[in-house]
Coordinates of C-alpha atoms in Angstrom, one line a residue:
X766 CA 139.5 73.3 79.0
X767 CA 138.2 73.8 75.6
X768 CA 134.9 72.3 76.6
X769 CA 134.6 74.7 79.6
X770 CA 135.4 77.7 77.3
X771 CA 133.0 76.6 74.7
X772 CA 130.3 76.2 77.3
X773 CA 131.1 79.5 79.0
X774 CA 130.8 81.7 76.0
X775 CA 127.3 80.7 75.0
X776 CA 126.2 80.9 78.6
X777 CA 127.5 84.4 78.8
X778 CA 125.7 85.5 75.7
X779 CA 122.5 83.8 76.9
X780 CA 122.8 85.5 80.2
X781 CA 123.2 88.9 78.6
X782 CA 120.2 88.2 76.4
X783 CA 118.1 87.4 79.4
X784 CA 119.2 90.5 81.2
X785 CA 118.5 92.6 78.2
X786 CA 115.1 91.0 77.8
X787 CA 114.3 91.7 81.4
X788 CA 115.4 95.3 81.1
X789 CA 113.2 95.8 78.0
X790 CA 110.3 94.3 79.9
X791 CA 110.9 96.7 82.8
X792 CA 111.0 99.6 80.3
X793 CA 107.8 98.4 78.7
X794 CA 106.1 98.3 82.1
X795 CA 107.6 101.6 83.3
X796 CA 105.9 102.9 86.4
X797 CA 103.6 105.8 85.5
X798 CA 104.0 107.5 88.9
X799 CA 107.7 107.7 88.4
X800 CA 107.2 109.0 84.8
X801 CA 104.9 111.8 86.1
X802 CA 107.4 112.8 88.8
X803 CA 110.4 112.7 86.4
X804 CA 108.5 114.7 83.8
X805 CA 107.3 117.2 86.4
X806 CA 103.8 117.1 84.8
X807 CA 100.5 115.4 85.5
X808 CA 98.4 115.0 82.4
X809 CA 94.7 115.0 83.1
X810 CA 91.7 114.6 80.9
X811 CA 88.7 116.7 82.1
X812 CA 85.5 117.9 80.7
X813 CA 85.3 121.4 79.1
X814 CA 81.5 121.4 78.4
X815 CA 79.9 119.8 81.5
X816 CA 79.4 122.4 84.3
X817 CA 80.0 122.3 87.1
X818 CA 82.4 119.4 86.8
X819 CA 84.4 120.9 84.0
X820 CA 83.7 123.8 81.5
X821 CA 85.2 126.9 79.9
X822 CA 84.5 130.0 82.1
X823 CA 83.0 132.7 79.9
X824 CA 85.0 135.5 81.6
X825 CA 88.4 134.0 82.1
X826 CA 88.2 131.6 79.1
X827 CA 89.9 129.0 81.3
X828 CA 88.8 125.5 82.0
X829 CA 87.3 125.4 85.5
X830 CA 85.1 123.2 87.6
X831 CA 84.9 120.7 90.5
X832 CA 87.0 118.1 88.8
X833 CA 89.6 120.7 87.6
X834 CA 90.0 121.7 91.3
X835 CA 90.5 118.1 92.3
X836 CA 93.1 117.5 89.5
X837 CA 94.9 120.7 90.5
X838 CA 95.1 119.6 94.2
X839 CA 96.3 116.1 93.2
X840 CA 99.1 117.6 91.0
X841 CA 100.2 119.7 93.9
X842 CA 100.3 116.7 96.2
X843 CA 102.7 115.0 93.7
X844 CA 104.8 118.2 93.4
X845 CA 104.2 118.6 89.7
X846 CA 102.5 120.9 87.3
X847 CA 99.1 120.2 85.9
X848 CA 98.4 119.8 82.1
X849 CA 94.7 119.6 81.2
X850 CA 93.4 117.9 78.0
X851 CA 89.7 118.7 77.3
X852 CA 87.6 115.6 76.7
X853 CA 84.0 114.5 76.2
X854 CA 82.4 111.3 77.5
X855 CA 83.3 109.1 74.5
X856 CA 87.0 110.1 74.5
X857 CA 87.8 109.5 78.1
X858 CA 89.0 105.9 77.9
X859 CA 90.8 106.3 74.5
X860 CA 92.8 109.2 75.9
X861 CA 93.9 107.1 78.9
X862 CA 94.6 103.8 77.1
X863 CA 96.6 105.5 74.3
X864 CA 98.9 107.1 76.9
X865 CA 98.0 110.6 76.1
X866 CA 96.9 111.4 79.7
X867 CA 97.8 109.9 83.1
X868 CA 94.5 110.4 84.9
X869 CA 90.9 111.1 84.0
X870 CA 88.9 113.5 86.2
X871 CA 85.7 113.8 84.3
X872 CA 82.6 112.8 86.4
X873 CA 83.5 109.2 85.4
X874 CA 80.8 106.7 86.5
X875 CA 82.4 103.5 87.9
X876 CA 81.1 100.4 86.1
X877 CA 82.3 96.8 85.9
X878 CA 82.6 97.1 82.1
X879 CA 84.9 100.1 82.3
X880 CA 86.9 98.6 85.1
X881 CA 88.0 95.9 82.6
X882 CA 90.1 98.5 80.7
X883 CA 90.9 101.2 83.3
X884 CA 91.4 101.2 87.1
X885 CA 89.2 103.4 89.2
X886 CA 90.0 105.3 92.3
X887 CA 87.8 105.1 95.4
X888 CA 84.6 107.0 94.7
X889 CA 84.6 110.7 95.4
X890 CA 81.0 111.6 94.3
X891 CA 77.5 110.0 94.4
X892 CA 74.9 111.0 91.8
X893 CA 71.5 109.8 90.6
X894 CA 70.3 109.9 87.0
X895 CA 67.3 112.2 86.6
X896 CA 65.4 114.2 83.9
X897 CA 65.0 117.8 82.9
X898 CA 61.7 118.5 81.1
X899 CA 59.1 121.2 80.5
X900 CA 57.2 121.9 83.6
X901 CA 54.3 119.5 84.0
X902 CA 55.2 117.3 81.1
X903 CA 56.8 114.4 83.0
X904 CA 54.8 113.5 86.1
X905 CA 55.3 109.7 86.3
X906 CA 58.0 107.3 85.2
X907 CA 55.5 105.4 83.1
X908 CA 55.5 108.4 80.7
X909 CA 59.2 108.1 79.8
X910 CA 58.6 105.4 77.1
X911 CA 56.4 107.9 75.2
X912 CA 58.9 110.7 75.1
X913 CA 61.9 111.6 72.9
X914 CA 64.7 111.9 75.4
X915 CA 68.1 113.3 74.7
X916 CA 71.4 112.3 76.4
X917 CA 75.1 112.1 75.9
X918 CA 76.4 109.2 73.8
X919 CA 79.0 106.9 75.3
X920 CA 77.7 107.4 78.9
X921 CA 76.0 105.3 81.4
X922 CA 73.0 107.6 81.1
X923 CA 72.3 106.1 77.7
X924 CA 72.7 102.5 78.8
X925 CA 70.7 103.0 82.0
X926 CA 67.9 104.7 80.0
X927 CA 67.8 101.9 77.4
X928 CA 68.0 99.1 80.1
X929 CA 65.3 100.5 82.3
X930 CA 63.0 101.7 79.4
X931 CA 63.6 99.5 76.4
X932 CA 60.9 101.3 74.3
X933 CA 62.1 104.8 75.0
X934 CA 63.1 107.0 72.0
X935 CA 66.7 108.0 72.7
X936 CA 68.4 110.9 70.8
X937 CA 72.2 111.0 71.3
X938 CA 74.4 114.1 71.5
X939 CA 78.1 114.6 71.8
X940 CA 77.9 116.7 74.9
X941 CA 75.3 118.0 77.5
X942 CA 75.1 121.5 76.1
X943 CA 73.9 120.1 72.8
X944 CA 71.3 118.0 74.5
X945 CA 70.1 121.1 76.5
X946 CA 69.8 123.1 73.3
X947 CA 67.7 120.3 71.7
X948 CA 65.4 120.4 74.7
X949 CA 64.9 124.2 74.4
X950 CA 64.3 124.1 70.7
X951 CA 61.8 121.2 70.9
X952 CA 63.9 118.4 69.2
X953 CA 63.5 116.4 72.4
X954 CA 60.9 116.5 75.2
X955 CA 63.3 115.8 78.0
X956 CA 67.0 115.2 78.6
X957 CA 68.6 112.9 81.1
X958 CA 71.8 113.1 83.0
X959 CA 73.0 112.9 86.6
X960 CA 71.1 115.3 88.9
X961 CA 74.1 117.4 89.5
X962 CA 74.6 118.4 85.9
X963 CA 70.9 118.9 85.3
X964 CA 70.7 121.2 88.3
X965 CA 73.6 123.2 87.0
X966 CA 72.2 123.4 83.5
X967 CA 68.7 124.3 84.7
X968 CA 70.2 127.1 86.7
X969 CA 71.7 128.7 83.6
X970 CA 68.4 129.0 81.7
X971 CA 67.0 132.5 81.3
X972 CA 63.5 130.9 81.4
X973 CA 64.2 128.3 84.0
X974 CA 60.7 128.7 85.5
X975 CA 59.4 126.8 82.4
X976 CA 61.4 123.7 83.2
X977 CA 61.7 121.3 86.2
X978 CA 63.5 118.2 87.4
X979 CA 60.8 115.7 88.4
X980 CA 61.3 113.5 91.4
X981 CA 62.1 110.5 89.2
X982 CA 65.5 108.7 89.6
X983 CA 66.8 106.0 87.2
X984 CA 69.9 105.0 89.1
X985 CA 72.5 105.6 91.8
X986 CA 76.0 106.0 90.5
X987 CA 79.5 106.5 92.0
X988 CA 82.1 108.7 90.3
X989 CA 85.8 108.2 90.5
X990 CA 89.0 109.1 88.8
X991 CA 90.6 106.6 86.4
X992 CA 94.2 105.6 85.7
X993 CA 95.7 103.2 83.2
X994 CA 95.2 99.5 84.0
X995 CA 97.8 98.0 86.2
X996 CA 99.4 101.3 87.5
X997 CA 99.2 100.2 91.1
X998 CA 101.5 102.9 92.6
X999 CA 99.7 105.8 90.8
X1000 CA 96.3 104.4 91.9
X1001 CA 97.6 104.0 95.4
X1002 CA 98.9 107.6 95.5
X1003 CA 95.5 108.8 94.2
X1004 CA 93.5 106.9 96.8
X1005 CA 95.8 108.0 99.6
X1006 CA 95.4 111.6 98.6
X1007 CA 91.6 111.3 98.3
X1008 CA 91.5 110.0 101.8
X1009 CA 93.7 112.8 103.0
X1010 CA 91.6 115.6 101.5
X1011 CA 88.5 114.1 103.1
X1012 CA 90.1 114.1 106.5
X1013 CA 91.6 117.6 106.3
X1014 CA 88.3 119.1 104.9
X1015 CA 89.7 120.1 101.5
X1016 CA 87.3 117.7 99.7
X1017 CA 84.3 119.4 101.4
X1018 CA 85.6 122.8 100.6
X1019 CA 86.0 122.0 96.9
X1020 CA 82.5 120.4 96.9
X1021 CA 80.9 123.4 98.6
X1022 CA 82.5 125.9 96.2
X1023 CA 80.6 124.2 93.3
X1024 CA 77.6 122.5 95.0
X1025 CA 77.2 124.2 98.3
X1026 CA 74.1 126.4 99.3
X1027 CA 75.6 129.5 97.8
X1028 CA 76.6 127.9 94.5
X1029 CA 74.8 127.9 91.2
X1030 CA 74.0 124.2 91.6
X1031 CA 73.2 123.6 95.2
X1032 CA 73.1 119.9 96.0
X1033 CA 73.4 118.0 99.3
X1034 CA 76.7 116.0 99.6
X1035 CA 75.7 112.3 99.5
X1036 CA 79.1 110.7 99.8
X1037 CA 82.0 110.8 102.3
X1038 CA 85.1 109.7 100.5
X1039 CA 86.3 106.4 101.9
X1040 CA 82.9 105.5 103.5
X1041 CA 83.1 101.7 104.0
X1042 CA 79.4 101.4 103.2
X1043 CA 80.2 102.3 99.5
X1044 CA 82.3 99.1 99.1
X1045 CA 79.3 97.0 100.2
X1046 CA 77.0 98.5 97.5

């Protein structure tokens, strides 16, 4: 009997220790979707200086844009409030991996390298990297290596430019408005970004007739929202919602409000969300 009791007591302690360990493990790997719903808030990182994806409206002083509208709709689908954290290209991943935000909606190009540290949604936008320069300056891609070209640091624009044109003189800026200012004051001879952003920036210039976007494309890139690595339920909810807004027309309506024919940055819609051809690219 003593032997049984002596055995039973350590077994009970060990069992409790295992249960406690499993409980701690579950807490450490708490589901982010449940956290969002329990808190009643979806925390999203979005641009505040990259129109028309995300920027501060001069009149309302509020953060607005295509990605802000998407984030707003996603929060509504979860039945929670939206909390926006302004970001720039270099801060998107740190904000997500540090747990300061739940999702990034910031014209985020999907790459294999980034996918090692975050999980991307199905693509919701297709862009191509182009150039904005003084009219007549950039007529052929062979001229790129001879120019000083500005772009945002920490973006695929920088890496694409260096990979495709190893001899190019690259000047890096924290955000696209700084790069545009550098172009206008002559510090760089051209700037590069996705065609959507360049079209929007070009449209804001008081002397836009002096500039142009030449028919030169560096790349084709897909944009998606990002969530912390391993948050399968949150990613699933995001992808399901993206499919729904494509089917019910809401995705097209949001797109047209920022990129449609009557917008400041008219651009044909190149991607249908969920198109199976995208997965094959």
